[in-house]
Every structure is written in C-alpha cells, then in structure tokens.
Amino acid sequence: MRYSTAIFAFLAQAVIGQAEPTPGEDGTYTISAPGIKAQFIPYGATLRNLFVKDKNGKDVDVVLGYDNITYYPVDPGHPVYNSIPGRYVNRIGHGTYTLNGTTYKTQINDGNNTLHGGTNNWSYQFWNVTAASEDSITFSIYDAVNTSPGFPGNVQANVTYSVTNSTWNIKMVAVPDAETPLMLTQHTYFNLDAFKNPDTDKIWDHTLHLPYSPRYLEGDAGALPTGKILTAAPGSVNDFASAADISFGHSVNKTGFADNCGGGCDGYNGFWIIDDAPKDAVVLSLASPFSGIRADLRTDQAGLVVYSCFWSDGTADLKSTQGLAGRDKVTSSSCVAIEAQDYVDGINHPEWKREDAEITGAGETYSWESSWTFGTL
C-alpha cells in the first residue's frame, strides 16, 4: 500500500528526541505488555522469541529461532526466521522483470527464480535500532541501489514492532528515491505447541482458518505462480475457508497432498488471496488444541503465503525454551511460516493489476501493517 508523502518524513520522526536504545546482556531487545513478551535482534530486524499464554496461563515461546544470536548471520540454511526480507519478497519469475520499458535481471537463488530479492536481501542485513521503549521498538535500514542486483534506486525503510494486551503489532514503511519494486513481509514461523506436544512435533495437529480466502494462485514445480487463480472446493487439499475448525493436516493422506507445494514438497507453500475482508477483520486463525493457543491475524495486505516447513531437514536446533527430552531439532512439517504480502510475482503478471501495490515511485511511501492477537480456545 502506498501514500504520497514528503520523503523520509515518517522515517525521521522515529529518531527525533530518542535516547540511544541498548540491548540486554544476551544481545536482545525486549518489549512486553500484559499477556505477551517479544525479543528482537538487529540482524534482519528479527523476532527471536515471542512468549504468549497457553490455556493454563503458562508462557509459551511460539516462534522458531536460535538461542545463540551470533548464529543467525552464519546459518547456511538461512530460513529467514521471523525477519524482514526485501526489497521484493517471495519469487520473481526467472529472475527478470520489466519496468518502464527496461528489463532488469535479479539474482537467481531458488531454482530458476529469485527468492526474497537474492542472497543479500534485507533479512541478511544488520538494521539500526532507532527507537525503543518498554512496549515498542523501531529498526531502520538504508538499501542502496543494487545492494541486491536488479533493483533501481535507494530505499530508506523502517519497521516498528509494538505489543499491547496479548497483541503483536507490526508497521513498515519504505521510501525510494527512484521508481522500484517494493513488497515486504514479516516472515514468521510458528509452532504454537513450542514442540512440547508429546504425541507429535508436526504442525498438522493445528487448525487453520482462512475465512476470506477460498481462492489461491496455482503454483508450478518451483512454487512460482502460473498465472491461474483457482478456487478450492470444500474439503479439497487447499481448502481452509469452508469451516472454522479445519485441521491443517486434513489432507495429509489425500490424493494431491504429495507434491502440492511443488518440486517434491508435500504440503503447502502457496499464496491465498484475501477477498472482500472487512477492515480490521481476522483473515487467518491458527490454533492448537494441545496448548490451547489461538493466533488471529489482521492485515492490510492482499493475501497470505502459508508454508508448512517441508524443507526443514532436522539439522536446525530448537531453542532452549522449546522441545522435549530427545526432541531438539526442527524436522520436516513441524512448523508453519505465515507471510502477509501482495501477490507473488505480481510484477510479472499485468493481468492481476498489482502495479500500484508492488511498484513504488520516487518519493512515495510504501506501507505495510499487520497484527497478531493471541488468546486461548
């Protein structure tokens, strides 16, 4: 979403009159409010821990990450744990797009495509902490032209995270000095059981409801949209709209679940369109009967990427706040990444008419806003 504004005006106000914030002894910045505590690091503007209350009133850390914050920059897998990729998230088909008659080539880093802008995207960068209080923190970044190949212009951006009454709020703005693709997200990985359910570490026991999203983008073997927009029939593999209590794993044994996310990926890695949602409506609900935690998402974005962590290979460690004796790794299909954003590869599909949302002009402000509210079943 974009609004015309004086360049950098909003970005500047976050730092005026603010004392320089400092992290805790473990290198994290902590904000808290009743029912919620969140901890962040500057690398990737990353959420490391998110503690919310379960059905017994106990604190549960519901997002993935690492205890050792020095591992984030050197992790060869770089799963983009709870950070801000950019300046154009998800895939750019075949690493190319055309803007004002000029064809730009971006780094191929995911099969035949560009993923999240390449291997030097914003989730690989150390952001500046420009403001902090007990319940809010702001990270800022300056992205120079071609920091990631194929993106014209310089971009100044920030993200403000705040918490209140069991709710995590996220607001992002970005201002370029030349017309450029801009599409951001908070790339959040959840397991609402904190891997403590003795019966399973998989995510399939959770429920998922997308009340305004029967339609989704058809993907090819590389999870790149083909251009077709499909509608999920009730009870089909990609249906999470027809009822409020659909198990995330309702189709594990159905025909079509295997390779549903392409390239040998069983499960989900697709984009669901949000249609006709009222302002401030809950567009996604994720819940766990084991922990009793329910997470409700509100967003101003056009859709949602849902990825069921198929490619987690059992080598990544869980945090000390998670897991059980004998269970200390992130295994395949044991988490879900949820990313509110605009249409995947919309810059290469003029038939979708996403230019106003995905191309930002010089001096214009790109804006993104979402919130997660946590409660119990």
PDB file of C-alpha atoms in Angstrom, residues 64 79-82 116 185-191 203 208 248 268-270 272 284 286 304-310 312 334-340 372:
ATOM      1  CA  LEU A  64      11.242 -20.572  15.841  1.00  0.00           C
ATOM      2  CA  PRO A  79      15.409 -19.880   6.677  1.00  0.00           C
ATOM      3  CA  VAL A  80      14.512 -16.194   7.221  1.00  0.00           C
ATOM      4  CA  TYR A  81      13.318 -16.896  10.757  1.00  0.00           C
ATOM      5  CA  ASN A  82      10.888 -14.122  11.750  1.00  0.00           C
ATOM      6  CA  HIS A 116      13.215 -12.565  -1.453  1.00  0.00           C
ATOM      7  CA  THR A 185       6.505  -9.092   4.766  1.00  0.00           C
ATOM      8  CA  GLN A 186       7.223 -10.337   8.280  1.00  0.00           C
ATOM      9  CA  HIS A 187       8.346 -13.924   7.652  1.00  0.00           C
ATOM     10  CA  THR A 188       7.065 -15.511  10.883  1.00  0.00           C
ATOM     11  CA  TYR A 189       7.477 -19.216  11.748  1.00  0.00           C
ATOM     12  CA  PHE A 190       5.093 -20.710  14.303  1.00  0.00           C
ATOM     13  CA  ASN A 191       4.650 -23.854  16.340  1.00  0.00           C
ATOM     14  CA  ILE A 203       2.233 -28.920  12.655  1.00  0.00           C
ATOM     15  CA  LEU A 208      -6.038 -23.187  10.173  1.00  0.00           C
ATOM     16  CA  PHE A 248      -4.027 -28.075   8.972  1.00  0.00           C
ATOM     17  CA  TYR A 268       1.878 -26.131   1.467  1.00  0.00           C
ATOM     18  CA  ASN A 269       3.929 -23.292   0.059  1.00  0.00           C
ATOM     19  CA  GLY A 270       1.350 -21.181  -1.728  1.00  0.00           C
ATOM     20  CA  TRP A 272      -4.081 -17.432  -0.781  1.00  0.00           C
ATOM     21  CA  LEU A 284      -6.260 -16.037   9.405  1.00  0.00           C
ATOM     22  CA  LEU A 286      -4.077 -20.641  13.656  1.00  0.00           C
ATOM     23  CA  LEU A 304      -1.090 -14.728   2.566  1.00  0.00           C
ATOM     24  CA  VAL A 305       1.746 -17.136   1.909  1.00  0.00           C
ATOM     25  CA  VAL A 306       1.458 -20.301   4.000  1.00  0.00           C
ATOM     26  CA  TYR A 307       4.480 -22.630   4.067  1.00  0.00           C
ATOM     27  CA  SER A 308       4.436 -25.854   6.084  1.00  0.00           C
ATOM     28  CA  CYS A 309       8.211 -26.196   6.584  1.00  0.00           C
ATOM     29  CA  PHE A 310       8.659 -29.266   4.393  1.00  0.00           C
ATOM     30  CA  SER A 312      13.358 -28.345   7.337  1.00  0.00           C
ATOM     31  CA  SER A 334       6.953 -29.277  12.183  1.00  0.00           C
ATOM     32  CA  CYS A 335       6.210 -25.564  11.777  1.00  0.00           C
ATOM     33  CA  VAL A 336       4.322 -23.118   9.605  1.00  0.00           C
ATOM     34  CA  ALA A 337       5.575 -19.848   8.117  1.00  0.00           C
ATOM     35  CA  ILE A 338       2.894 -17.232   7.524  1.00  0.00           C
ATOM     36  CA  GLU A 339       3.637 -14.175   5.386  1.00  0.00           C
ATOM     37  CA  ALA A 340       1.113 -11.418   4.709  1.00  0.00           C
ATOM     38  CA  TRP A 372      -1.275 -10.896  15.705  1.00  0.00           C
TER      39      TRP A 372
END
